[in-house]
Amino acid sequence: MKFEAKNRSRRLRKKLRVDEFQELGFDVAWKFADDIKSDEVDQFIDRFFAEVIEPNGLGFGGEGDTIWHGLICTQKLGKCTEQDRAAVEKWLKDNGTTAVSVSELYDVWWAE
């Protein structure tokens, strides 16, 4: 439950992950061709991390086989940006996946 108190100490704001400690992320999902081989999926995921996740200081937690889904947030305390969303979406679409879905930014600790 997110408390709406206004006079919070810095320590409490950090514990609650609000105000300057708020963390924004977004959900992502995509689909591979049905006939993709597991080693091709592994190579794709390696490239995904090397070309878009790591260079942008992002983290990805997710799973899949021919359909993947997960959460993207920053590796350090911080907020993803619209540019992060656009970069991930563009990279996925440009690298042969279909049915790419990227959610709006949301508070990863207090999502409703």
PDB file of N, CA and C in Angstrom:
ATOM      1  N   MET A   1       0.841  -1.179   0.000  1.00  0.00           N
ATOM      2  CA  MET A   1       0.000   0.000   0.000  1.00  0.00           C
ATOM      3  C   MET A   1       0.884   1.239   0.000  1.00  0.00           C
ATOM      4  N   LYS A   2       0.648   2.105  -0.917  1.00  0.00           N
ATOM      5  CA  LYS A   2       1.425   3.331  -1.034  1.00  0.00           C
ATOM      6  C   LYS A   2       0.793   4.410  -0.159  1.00  0.00           C
ATOM      7  N   PHE A   3       1.538   4.882   0.792  1.00  0.00           N
ATOM      8  CA  PHE A   3       1.030   5.909   1.698  1.00  0.00           C
ATOM      9  C   PHE A   3       1.188   7.272   1.046  1.00  0.00           C
ATOM     10  N   GLU A   4       0.236   8.136   1.277  1.00  0.00           N
ATOM     11  CA  GLU A   4       0.220   9.444   0.646  1.00  0.00           C
ATOM     12  C   GLU A   4       0.768  10.560   1.538  1.00  0.00           C
ATOM     13  N   ALA A   5       1.478  10.226   2.596  1.00  0.00           N
ATOM     14  CA  ALA A   5       2.030  11.243   3.489  1.00  0.00           C
ATOM     15  C   ALA A   5       2.999  12.137   2.727  1.00  0.00           C
ATOM     16  N   LYS A   6       3.053  13.393   3.095  1.00  0.00           N
ATOM     17  CA  LYS A   6       3.903  14.345   2.375  1.00  0.00           C
ATOM     18  C   LYS A   6       5.227  14.622   3.084  1.00  0.00           C
ATOM     19  N   ASN A   7       5.273  14.476   4.385  1.00  0.00           N
ATOM     20  CA  ASN A   7       6.485  14.790   5.143  1.00  0.00           C
ATOM     21  C   ASN A   7       7.277  13.527   5.458  1.00  0.00           C
ATOM     22  N   ARG A   8       7.868  12.943   4.447  1.00  0.00           N
ATOM     23  CA  ARG A   8       8.658  11.739   4.645  1.00  0.00           C
ATOM     24  C   ARG A   8      10.136  12.099   4.698  1.00  0.00           C
ATOM     25  N   SER A   9      10.859  11.388   5.521  1.00  0.00           N
ATOM     26  CA  SER A   9      12.305  11.579   5.554  1.00  0.00           C
ATOM     27  C   SER A   9      12.902  10.947   4.293  1.00  0.00           C
ATOM     28  N   ARG A  10      14.118  11.336   3.987  1.00  0.00           N
ATOM     29  CA  ARG A  10      14.821  10.773   2.829  1.00  0.00           C
ATOM     30  C   ARG A  10      14.926   9.257   2.971  1.00  0.00           C
ATOM     31  N   ARG A  11      15.243   8.803   4.168  1.00  0.00           N
ATOM     32  CA  ARG A  11      15.381   7.369   4.436  1.00  0.00           C
ATOM     33  C   ARG A  11      14.072   6.631   4.145  1.00  0.00           C
ATOM     34  N   LEU A  12      12.948   7.191   4.583  1.00  0.00           N
ATOM     35  CA  LEU A  12      11.659   6.552   4.351  1.00  0.00           C
ATOM     36  C   LEU A  12      11.282   6.587   2.866  1.00  0.00           C
ATOM     37  N   ARG A  13      11.549   7.703   2.190  1.00  0.00           N
ATOM     38  CA  ARG A  13      11.283   7.770   0.743  1.00  0.00           C
ATOM     39  C   ARG A  13      12.068   6.698   0.002  1.00  0.00           C
ATOM     40  N   LYS A  14      13.302   6.485   0.435  1.00  0.00           N
ATOM     41  CA  LYS A  14      14.132   5.458  -0.210  1.00  0.00           C
ATOM     42  C   LYS A  14      13.569   4.063   0.058  1.00  0.00           C
ATOM     43  N   LYS A  15      13.183   3.810   1.295  1.00  0.00           N
ATOM     44  CA  LYS A  15      12.604   2.503   1.635  1.00  0.00           C
ATOM     45  C   LYS A  15      11.316   2.229   0.865  1.00  0.00           C
ATOM     46  N   LEU A  16      10.503   3.271   0.708  1.00  0.00           N
ATOM     47  CA  LEU A  16       9.234   3.125  -0.003  1.00  0.00           C
ATOM     48  C   LEU A  16       9.386   3.207  -1.521  1.00  0.00           C
ATOM     49  N   ARG A  17      10.581   3.591  -1.975  1.00  0.00           N
ATOM     50  CA  ARG A  17      10.857   3.745  -3.410  1.00  0.00           C
ATOM     51  C   ARG A  17       9.879   4.727  -4.057  1.00  0.00           C
ATOM     52  N   VAL A  18       9.796   5.903  -3.478  1.00  0.00           N
ATOM     53  CA  VAL A  18       8.931   6.955  -4.004  1.00  0.00           C
ATOM     54  C   VAL A  18       9.741   8.225  -4.233  1.00  0.00           C
ATOM     55  N   ASP A  19       9.097   9.193  -4.850  1.00  0.00           N
ATOM     56  CA  ASP A  19       9.694  10.496  -5.142  1.00  0.00           C
ATOM     57  C   ASP A  19      10.994  10.305  -5.926  1.00  0.00           C
ATOM     58  N   GLU A  20      12.109  10.814  -5.445  1.00  0.00           N
ATOM     59  CA  GLU A  20      13.357  10.700  -6.210  1.00  0.00           C
ATOM     60  C   GLU A  20      13.885   9.267  -6.292  1.00  0.00           C
ATOM     61  N   PHE A  21      13.310   8.336  -5.527  1.00  0.00           N
ATOM     62  CA  PHE A  21      13.741   6.936  -5.543  1.00  0.00           C
ATOM     63  C   PHE A  21      12.779   6.035  -6.325  1.00  0.00           C
ATOM     64  N   GLN A  22      11.804   6.644  -6.966  1.00  0.00           N
ATOM     65  CA  GLN A  22      10.853   5.889  -7.780  1.00  0.00           C
ATOM     66  C   GLN A  22      11.587   5.214  -8.937  1.00  0.00           C
ATOM     67  N   GLU A  23      11.172   4.005  -9.275  1.00  0.00           N
ATOM     68  CA  GLU A  23      11.775   3.269 -10.390  1.00  0.00           C
ATOM     69  C   GLU A  23      10.702   2.981 -11.434  1.00  0.00           C
ATOM     70  N   LEU A  24      10.963   3.442 -12.652  1.00  0.00           N
ATOM     71  CA  LEU A  24      10.040   3.205 -13.764  1.00  0.00           C
ATOM     72  C   LEU A  24      10.606   2.140 -14.684  1.00  0.00           C
ATOM     73  N   GLY A  25       9.741   1.294 -15.168  1.00  0.00           N
ATOM     74  CA  GLY A  25      10.122   0.257 -16.123  1.00  0.00           C
ATOM     75  C   GLY A  25       8.977   0.022 -17.081  1.00  0.00           C
ATOM     76  N   PHE A  26       9.106  -1.020 -17.898  1.00  0.00           N
ATOM     77  CA  PHE A  26       8.047  -1.347 -18.843  1.00  0.00           C
ATOM     78  C   PHE A  26       8.092  -2.819 -19.188  1.00  0.00           C
ATOM     79  N   ASP A  27       6.932  -3.332 -19.580  1.00  0.00           N
ATOM     80  CA  ASP A  27       6.816  -4.724 -20.001  1.00  0.00           C
ATOM     81  C   ASP A  27       7.079  -4.816 -21.492  1.00  0.00           C
ATOM     82  N   VAL A  28       7.609  -5.956 -21.898  1.00  0.00           N
ATOM     83  CA  VAL A  28       7.881  -6.184 -23.306  1.00  0.00           C
ATOM     84  C   VAL A  28       7.531  -7.638 -23.638  1.00  0.00           C
ATOM     85  N   ALA A  29       7.046  -7.848 -24.846  1.00  0.00           N
ATOM     86  CA  ALA A  29       6.730  -9.197 -25.316  1.00  0.00           C
ATOM     87  C   ALA A  29       6.965  -9.251 -26.818  1.00  0.00           C
ATOM     88  N   TRP A  30       7.362 -10.428 -27.288  1.00  0.00           N
ATOM     89  CA  TRP A  30       7.559 -10.610 -28.725  1.00  0.00           C
ATOM     90  C   TRP A  30       7.454 -12.078 -29.077  1.00  0.00           C
ATOM     91  N   LYS A  31       7.353 -12.341 -30.374  1.00  0.00           N
ATOM     92  CA  LYS A  31       7.206 -13.712 -30.868  1.00  0.00           C
ATOM     93  C   LYS A  31       8.239 -13.970 -31.949  1.00  0.00           C
ATOM     94  N   PHE A  32       8.800 -15.175 -31.894  1.00  0.00           N
ATOM     95  CA  PHE A  32       9.698 -15.650 -32.947  1.00  0.00           C
ATOM     96  C   PHE A  32       8.898 -16.474 -33.943  1.00  0.00           C
ATOM     97  N   ALA A  33       9.496 -16.754 -35.080  1.00  0.00           N
ATOM     98  CA  ALA A  33       8.887 -17.676 -36.042  1.00  0.00           C
ATOM     99  C   ALA A  33       8.734 -19.042 -35.374  1.00  0.00           C
ATOM    100  N   ASP A  34       7.671 -19.758 -35.710  1.00  0.00           N
ATOM    101  CA  ASP A  34       7.402 -21.053 -35.073  1.00  0.00           C
ATOM    102  C   ASP A  34       8.491 -22.084 -35.316  1.00  0.00           C
ATOM    103  N   ASP A  35       9.223 -21.964 -36.423  1.00  0.00           N
ATOM    104  CA  ASP A  35      10.240 -22.966 -36.759  1.00  0.00           C
ATOM    105  C   ASP A  35      11.649 -22.584 -36.292  1.00  0.00           C
ATOM    106  N   ILE A  36      11.780 -21.599 -35.416  1.00  0.00           N
ATOM    107  CA  ILE A  36      13.095 -21.163 -34.946  1.00  0.00           C
ATOM    108  C   ILE A  36      13.728 -22.258 -34.084  1.00  0.00           C
ATOM    109  N   LYS A  37      15.037 -22.402 -34.220  1.00  0.00           N
ATOM    110  CA  LYS A  37      15.776 -23.414 -33.463  1.00  0.00           C
ATOM    111  C   LYS A  37      16.260 -22.805 -32.149  1.00  0.00           C
ATOM    112  N   SER A  38      16.462 -23.648 -31.156  1.00  0.00           N
ATOM    113  CA  SER A  38      16.842 -23.149 -29.829  1.00  0.00           C
ATOM    114  C   SER A  38      18.182 -22.423 -29.841  1.00  0.00           C
ATOM    115  N   ASP A  39      19.140 -22.867 -30.678  1.00  0.00           N
ATOM    116  CA  ASP A  39      20.421 -22.159 -30.736  1.00  0.00           C
ATOM    117  C   ASP A  39      20.263 -20.774 -31.375  1.00  0.00           C
ATOM    118  N   GLU A  40      19.298 -20.626 -32.283  1.00  0.00           N
ATOM    119  CA  GLU A  40      19.020 -19.310 -32.865  1.00  0.00           C
ATOM    120  C   GLU A  40      18.393 -18.374 -31.830  1.00  0.00           C
ATOM    121  N   VAL A  41      17.544 -18.917 -30.966  1.00  0.00           N
ATOM    122  CA  VAL A  41      16.964 -18.124 -29.880  1.00  0.00           C
ATOM    123  C   VAL A  41      18.084 -17.661 -28.947  1.00  0.00           C
ATOM    124  N   ASP A  42      18.988 -18.562 -28.591  1.00  0.00           N
ATOM    125  CA  ASP A  42      20.110 -18.208 -27.712  1.00  0.00           C
ATOM    126  C   ASP A  42      20.951 -17.089 -28.317  1.00  0.00           C
ATOM    127  N   GLN A  43      21.252 -17.192 -29.611  1.00  0.00           N
ATOM    128  CA  GLN A  43      22.040 -16.159 -30.284  1.00  0.00           C
ATOM    129  C   GLN A  43      21.295 -14.829 -30.300  1.00  0.00           C
ATOM    130  N   PHE A  44      19.986 -14.889 -30.526  1.00  0.00           N
ATOM    131  CA  PHE A  44      19.171 -13.676 -30.535  1.00  0.00           C
ATOM    132  C   PHE A  44      19.214 -12.996 -29.171  1.00  0.00           C
ATOM    133  N   ILE A  45      19.011 -13.764 -28.121  1.00  0.00           N
ATOM    134  CA  ILE A  45      19.002 -13.196 -26.762  1.00  0.00           C
ATOM    135  C   ILE A  45      20.371 -12.615 -26.423  1.00  0.00           C
ATOM    136  N   ASP A  46      21.437 -13.293 -26.807  1.00  0.00           N
ATOM    137  CA  ASP A  46      22.794 -12.759 -26.586  1.00  0.00           C
ATOM    138  C   ASP A  46      22.956 -11.408 -27.284  1.00  0.00           C
ATOM    139  N   ARG A  47      22.500 -11.305 -28.530  1.00  0.00           N
ATOM    140  CA  ARG A  47      22.578 -10.040 -29.270  1.00  0.00           C
ATOM    141  C   ARG A  47      21.695  -8.973 -28.651  1.00  0.00           C
ATOM    142  N   PHE A  48      20.506  -9.366 -28.196  1.00  0.00           N
ATOM    143  CA  PHE A  48      19.579  -8.441 -27.544  1.00  0.00           C
ATOM    144  C   PHE A  48      20.259  -7.781 -26.341  1.00  0.00           C
ATOM    145  N   PHE A  49      20.919  -8.590 -25.535  1.00  0.00           N
ATOM    146  CA  PHE A  49      21.623  -8.051 -24.368  1.00  0.00           C
ATOM    147  C   PHE A  49      22.818  -7.201 -24.783  1.00  0.00           C
ATOM    148  N   ALA A  50      23.597  -7.679 -25.740  1.00  0.00           N
ATOM    149  CA  ALA A  50      24.822  -6.976 -26.144  1.00  0.00           C
ATOM    150  C   ALA A  50      24.546  -5.668 -26.884  1.00  0.00           C
ATOM    151  N   GLU A  51      23.456  -5.608 -27.636  1.00  0.00           N
ATOM    152  CA  GLU A  51      23.219  -4.454 -28.493  1.00  0.00           C
ATOM    153  C   GLU A  51      22.232  -3.429 -27.953  1.00  0.00           C
ATOM    154  N   VAL A  52      21.325  -3.831 -27.066  1.00  0.00           N
ATOM    155  CA  VAL A  52      20.337  -2.847 -26.590  1.00  0.00           C
ATOM    156  C   VAL A  52      20.198  -2.800 -25.065  1.00  0.00           C
ATOM    157  N   ILE A  53      20.286  -3.912 -24.389  1.00  0.00           N
ATOM    158  CA  ILE A  53      20.085  -3.913 -22.935  1.00  0.00           C
ATOM    159  C   ILE A  53      21.303  -3.332 -22.217  1.00  0.00           C
ATOM    160  N   GLU A  54      22.455  -3.957 -22.354  1.00  0.00           N
ATOM    161  CA  GLU A  54      23.673  -3.506 -21.651  1.00  0.00           C
ATOM    162  C   GLU A  54      24.109  -2.089 -22.030  1.00  0.00           C
ATOM    163  N   PRO A  55      24.173  -1.737 -23.330  1.00  0.00           N
ATOM    164  CA  PRO A  55      24.633  -0.382 -23.679  1.00  0.00           C
ATOM    165  C   PRO A  55      23.761   0.739 -23.106  1.00  0.00           C
ATOM    166  N   ASN A  56      22.488   0.439 -22.843  1.00  0.00           N
ATOM    167  CA  ASN A  56      21.584   1.453 -22.310  1.00  0.00           C
ATOM    168  C   ASN A  56      21.434   1.372 -20.791  1.00  0.00           C
ATOM    169  N   GLY A  57      22.227   0.519 -20.137  1.00  0.00           N
ATOM    170  CA  GLY A  57      22.167   0.397 -18.686  1.00  0.00           C
ATOM    171  C   GLY A  57      20.862  -0.191 -18.185  1.00  0.00           C
ATOM    172  N   LEU A  58      20.258  -1.053 -18.998  1.00  0.00           N
ATOM    173  CA  LEU A  58      18.977  -1.653 -18.650  1.00  0.00           C
ATOM    174  C   LEU A  58      19.162  -3.058 -18.102  1.00  0.00           C
ATOM    175  N   GLY A  59      18.122  -3.562 -17.491  1.00  0.00           N
ATOM    176  CA  GLY A  59      18.078  -4.941 -17.033  1.00  0.00           C
ATOM    177  C   GLY A  59      16.816  -5.584 -17.579  1.00  0.00           C
ATOM    178  N   PHE A  60      16.879  -6.885 -17.842  1.00  0.00           N
ATOM    179  CA  PHE A  60      15.728  -7.610 -18.376  1.00  0.00           C
ATOM    180  C   PHE A  60      15.498  -8.859 -17.542  1.00  0.00           C
ATOM    181  N   GLY A  61      14.266  -9.055 -17.131  1.00  0.00           N
ATOM    182  CA  GLY A  61      13.868 -10.284 -16.460  1.00  0.00           C
ATOM    183  C   GLY A  61      12.686 -10.850 -17.202  1.00  0.00           C
ATOM    184  N   GLY A  62      12.843 -12.026 -17.743  1.00  0.00           N
ATOM    185  CA  GLY A  62      11.749 -12.599 -18.505  1.00  0.00           C
ATOM    186  C   GLY A  62      12.040 -14.020 -18.912  1.00  0.00           C
ATOM    187  N   GLU A  63      11.151 -14.573 -19.719  1.00  0.00           N
ATOM    188  CA  GLU A  63      11.294 -15.957 -20.147  1.00  0.00           C
ATOM    189  C   GLU A  63      10.532 -16.178 -21.440  1.00  0.00           C
ATOM    190  N   GLY A  64      10.790 -17.324 -22.032  1.00  0.00           N
ATOM    191  CA  GLY A  64      10.041 -17.680 -23.217  1.00  0.00           C
ATOM    192  C   GLY A  64      10.661 -18.809 -23.995  1.00  0.00           C
ATOM    193  N   ASP A  65      10.004 -19.145 -25.077  1.00  0.00           N
ATOM    194  CA  ASP A  65      10.466 -20.147 -26.027  1.00  0.00           C
ATOM    195  C   ASP A  65      10.316 -19.516 -27.404  1.00  0.00           C
ATOM    196  N   THR A  66       9.172 -19.683 -28.053  1.00  0.00           N
ATOM    197  CA  THR A  66       8.931 -18.928 -29.284  1.00  0.00           C
ATOM    198  C   THR A  66       8.199 -17.626 -28.975  1.00  0.00           C
ATOM    199  N   ILE A  67       7.563 -17.539 -27.806  1.00  0.00           N
ATOM    200  CA  ILE A  67       6.941 -16.304 -27.333  1.00  0.00           C
ATOM    201  C   ILE A  67       7.655 -15.895 -26.046  1.00  0.00           C
ATOM    202  N   TRP A  68       8.168 -14.675 -26.032  1.00  0.00           N
ATOM    203  CA  TRP A  68       8.906 -14.163 -24.868  1.00  0.00           C
ATOM    204  C   TRP A  68       8.154 -13.002 -24.246  1.00  0.00           C
ATOM    205  N   HIS A  69       8.313 -12.837 -22.937  1.00  0.00           N
ATOM    206  CA  HIS A  69       7.747 -11.692 -22.230  1.00  0.00           C
ATOM    207  C   HIS A  69       8.614 -11.408 -21.013  1.00  0.00           C
ATOM    208  N   GLY A  70       8.623 -10.143 -20.606  1.00  0.00           N
ATOM    209  CA  GLY A  70       9.412  -9.804 -19.434  1.00  0.00           C
ATOM    210  C   GLY A  70       9.288  -8.341 -19.065  1.00  0.00           C
ATOM    211  N   LEU A  71      10.080  -7.961 -18.070  1.00  0.00           N
ATOM    212  CA  LEU A  71      10.115  -6.610 -17.536  1.00  0.00           C
ATOM    213  C   LEU A  71      11.483  -6.011 -17.806  1.00  0.00           C
ATOM    214  N   ILE A  72      11.488  -4.769 -18.233  1.00  0.00           N
ATOM    215  CA  ILE A  72      12.739  -4.047 -18.430  1.00  0.00           C
ATOM    216  C   ILE A  72      12.753  -2.868 -17.474  1.00  0.00           C
ATOM    217  N   CYS A  73      13.849  -2.744 -16.739  1.00  0.00           N
ATOM    218  CA  CYS A  73      14.053  -1.605 -15.842  1.00  0.00           C
ATOM    219  C   CYS A  73      15.538  -1.254 -15.898  1.00  0.00           C
ATOM    220  N   THR A  74      15.947  -0.275 -15.128  1.00  0.00           N
ATOM    221  CA  THR A  74      17.351   0.120 -15.137  1.00  0.00           C
ATOM    222  C   THR A  74      18.169  -0.815 -14.248  1.00  0.00           C
ATOM    223  N   GLN A  75      19.458  -0.947 -14.555  1.00  0.00           N
ATOM    224  CA  GLN A  75      20.329  -1.790 -13.740  1.00  0.00           C
ATOM    225  C   GLN A  75      20.589  -1.165 -12.379  1.00  0.00           C
ATOM    226  N   LYS A  76      20.620   0.149 -12.331  1.00  0.00           N
ATOM    227  CA  LYS A  76      20.816   0.870 -11.079  1.00  0.00           C
ATOM    228  C   LYS A  76      19.517   1.572 -10.735  1.00  0.00           C
ATOM    229  N   LEU A  77      19.437   2.089  -9.536  1.00  0.00           N
ATOM    230  CA  LEU A  77      18.260   2.847  -9.129  1.00  0.00           C
ATOM    231  C   LEU A  77      18.010   3.953 -10.144  1.00  0.00           C
ATOM    232  N   GLY A  78      16.826   3.970 -10.726  1.00  0.00           N
ATOM    233  CA  GLY A  78      16.540   4.994 -11.718  1.00  0.00           C
ATOM    234  C   GLY A  78      15.278   4.711 -12.490  1.00  0.00           C
ATOM    235  N   LYS A  79      15.084   5.501 -13.520  1.00  0.00           N
ATOM    236  CA  LYS A  79      13.868   5.427 -14.305  1.00  0.00           C
ATOM    237  C   LYS A  79      14.192   5.181 -15.767  1.00  0.00           C
ATOM    238  N   CYS A  80      13.498   4.223 -16.352  1.00  0.00           N
ATOM    239  CA  CYS A  80      13.575   4.057 -17.794  1.00  0.00           C
ATOM    240  C   CYS A  80      12.930   5.280 -18.430  1.00  0.00           C
ATOM    241  N   THR A  81      13.305   5.536 -19.664  1.00  0.00           N
ATOM    242  CA  THR A  81      12.781   6.693 -20.382  1.00  0.00           C
ATOM    243  C   THR A  81      12.002   6.244 -21.611  1.00  0.00           C
ATOM    244  N   GLU A  82      11.327   7.191 -22.224  1.00  0.00           N
ATOM    245  CA  GLU A  82      10.644   6.913 -23.488  1.00  0.00           C
ATOM    246  C   GLU A  82      11.650   6.490 -24.554  1.00  0.00           C
ATOM    247  N   GLN A  83      12.878   7.034 -24.494  1.00  0.00           N
ATOM    248  CA  GLN A  83      13.922   6.653 -25.444  1.00  0.00           C
ATOM    249  C   GLN A  83      14.316   5.181 -25.256  1.00  0.00           C
ATOM    250  N   ASP A  84      14.349   4.709 -24.007  1.00  0.00           N
ATOM    251  CA  ASP A  84      14.634   3.293 -23.739  1.00  0.00           C
ATOM    252  C   ASP A  84      13.556   2.410 -24.351  1.00  0.00           C
ATOM    253  N   ARG A  85      12.302   2.789 -24.139  1.00  0.00           N
ATOM    254  CA  ARG A  85      11.184   2.031 -24.706  1.00  0.00           C
ATOM    255  C   ARG A  85      11.295   1.965 -26.225  1.00  0.00           C
ATOM    256  N   ALA A  86      11.547   3.119 -26.832  1.00  0.00           N
ATOM    257  CA  ALA A  86      11.628   3.192 -28.292  1.00  0.00           C
ATOM    258  C   ALA A  86      12.801   2.369 -28.818  1.00  0.00           C
ATOM    259  N   ALA A  87      13.939   2.424 -28.128  1.00  0.00           N
ATOM    260  CA  ALA A  87      15.117   1.670 -28.568  1.00  0.00           C
ATOM    261  C   ALA A  87      14.865   0.170 -28.526  1.00  0.00           C
ATOM    262  N   VAL A  88      14.245  -0.301 -27.457  1.00  0.00           N
ATOM    263  CA  VAL A  88      13.948  -1.736 -27.329  1.00  0.00           C
ATOM    264  C   VAL A  88      12.952  -2.161 -28.403  1.00  0.00           C
ATOM    265  N   GLU A  89      11.894  -1.389 -28.560  1.00  0.00           N
ATOM    266  CA  GLU A  89      10.876  -1.735 -29.559  1.00  0.00           C
ATOM    267  C   GLU A  89      11.462  -1.746 -30.961  1.00  0.00           C
ATOM    268  N   LYS A  90      12.242  -0.738 -31.308  1.00  0.00           N
ATOM    269  CA  LYS A  90      12.856  -0.662 -32.638  1.00  0.00           C
ATOM    270  C   LYS A  90      13.797  -1.830 -32.872  1.00  0.00           C
ATOM    271  N   TRP A  91      14.627  -2.148 -31.880  1.00  0.00           N
ATOM    272  CA  TRP A  91      15.586  -3.233 -32.047  1.00  0.00           C
ATOM    273  C   TRP A  91      14.861  -4.555 -32.268  1.00  0.00           C
ATOM    274  N   LEU A  92      13.831  -4.821 -31.496  1.00  0.00           N
ATOM    275  CA  LEU A  92      13.089  -6.079 -31.657  1.00  0.00           C
ATOM    276  C   LEU A  92      12.440  -6.163 -33.033  1.00  0.00           C
ATOM    277  N   LYS A  93      11.821  -5.067 -33.482  1.00  0.00           N
ATOM    278  CA  LYS A  93      11.165  -5.069 -34.789  1.00  0.00           C
ATOM    279  C   LYS A  93      12.177  -5.176 -35.927  1.00  0.00           C
ATOM    280  N   ASP A  94      13.342  -4.563 -35.759  1.00  0.00           N
ATOM    281  CA  ASP A  94      14.366  -4.586 -36.808  1.00  0.00           C
ATOM    282  C   ASP A  94      15.124  -5.905 -36.876  1.00  0.00           C
ATOM    283  N   ASN A  95      14.947  -6.774 -35.882  1.00  0.00           N
ATOM    284  CA  ASN A  95      15.727  -8.008 -35.833  1.00  0.00           C
ATOM    285  C   ASN A  95      14.883  -9.263 -35.949  1.00  0.00           C
ATOM    286  N   GLY A  96      13.773  -9.154 -36.654  1.00  0.00           N
ATOM    287  CA  GLY A  96      13.041 -10.330 -37.087  1.00  0.00           C
ATOM    288  C   GLY A  96      11.986 -10.896 -36.154  1.00  0.00           C
ATOM    289  N   THR A  97      11.601 -10.190 -35.114  1.00  0.00           N
ATOM    290  CA  THR A  97      10.527 -10.705 -34.276  1.00  0.00           C
ATOM    291  C   THR A  97       9.194 -10.149 -34.763  1.00  0.00           C
ATOM    292  N   THR A  98       8.124 -10.796 -34.355  1.00  0.00           N
ATOM    293  CA  THR A  98       6.790 -10.337 -34.720  1.00  0.00           C
ATOM    294  C   THR A  98       5.982 -10.119 -33.444  1.00  0.00           C
ATOM    295  N   ALA A  99       4.842  -9.517 -33.588  1.00  0.00           N
ATOM    296  CA  ALA A  99       3.936  -9.270 -32.461  1.00  0.00           C
ATOM    297  C   ALA A  99       4.658  -8.613 -31.290  1.00  0.00           C
ATOM    298  N   VAL A 100       5.460  -7.605 -31.583  1.00  0.00           N
ATOM    299  CA  VAL A 100       6.194  -6.887 -30.535  1.00  0.00           C
ATOM    300  C   VAL A 100       5.223  -5.988 -29.779  1.00  0.00           C
ATOM    301  N   SER A 101       5.265  -6.091 -28.460  1.00  0.00           N
ATOM    302  CA  SER A 101       4.407  -5.278 -27.603  1.00  0.00           C
ATOM    303  C   SER A 101       5.256  -4.665 -26.497  1.00  0.00           C
ATOM    304  N   VAL A 102       5.170  -3.353 -26.361  1.00  0.00           N
ATOM    305  CA  VAL A 102       5.914  -2.627 -25.330  1.00  0.00           C
ATOM    306  C   VAL A 102       4.907  -1.774 -24.566  1.00  0.00           C
ATOM    307  N   SER A 103       4.845  -1.972 -23.255  1.00  0.00           N
ATOM    308  CA  SER A 103       3.878  -1.223 -22.443  1.00  0.00           C
ATOM    309  C   SER A 103       4.346   0.205 -22.210  1.00  0.00           C
ATOM    310  N   GLU A 104       3.461   0.996 -21.647  1.00  0.00           N
ATOM    311  CA  GLU A 104       3.827   2.327 -21.191  1.00  0.00           C
ATOM    312  C   GLU A 104       4.732   2.186 -19.972  1.00  0.00           C
ATOM    313  N   LEU A 105       5.459   3.235 -19.637  1.00  0.00           N
ATOM    314  CA  LEU A 105       6.269   3.238 -18.419  1.00  0.00           C
ATOM    315  C   LEU A 105       5.351   3.172 -17.207  1.00  0.00           C
ATOM    316  N   TYR A 106       5.779   2.416 -16.187  1.00  0.00           N
ATOM    317  CA  TYR A 106       5.013   2.367 -14.945  1.00  0.00           C
ATOM    318  C   TYR A 106       5.959   2.176 -13.773  1.00  0.00           C
ATOM    319  N   ASP A 107       5.476   2.493 -12.586  1.00  0.00           N
ATOM    320  CA  ASP A 107       6.236   2.347 -11.353  1.00  0.00           C
ATOM    321  C   ASP A 107       6.338   0.852 -11.051  1.00  0.00           C
ATOM    322  N   VAL A 108       7.558   0.304 -11.112  1.00  0.00           N
ATOM    323  CA  VAL A 108       7.730  -1.136 -10.962  1.00  0.00           C
ATOM    324  C   VAL A 108       7.477  -1.633  -9.540  1.00  0.00           C
ATOM    325  N   TRP A 109       7.465  -0.743  -8.561  1.00  0.00           N
ATOM    326  CA  TRP A 109       7.193  -1.136  -7.176  1.00  0.00           C
ATOM    327  C   TRP A 109       5.746  -0.912  -6.778  1.00  0.00           C
ATOM    328  N   TRP A 110       5.089   0.041  -7.401  1.00  0.00           N
ATOM    329  CA  TRP A 110       3.734   0.407  -6.992  1.00  0.00           C
ATOM    330  C   TRP A 110       2.752   0.315  -8.161  1.00  0.00           C
ATOM    331  N   ALA A 111       2.952  -0.607  -9.068  1.00  0.00           N
ATOM    332  CA  ALA A 111       2.046  -0.762 -10.212  1.00  0.00           C
ATOM    333  C   ALA A 111       0.656  -1.147  -9.720  1.00  0.00           C
ATOM    334  N   GLU A 112      -0.341  -0.565 -10.341  1.00  0.00           N
ATOM    335  CA  GLU A 112      -1.725  -0.873  -9.936  1.00  0.00           C
ATOM    336  C   GLU A 112      -2.434  -1.609 -11.023  1.00  0.00           C
TER     337      GLU A 112
END
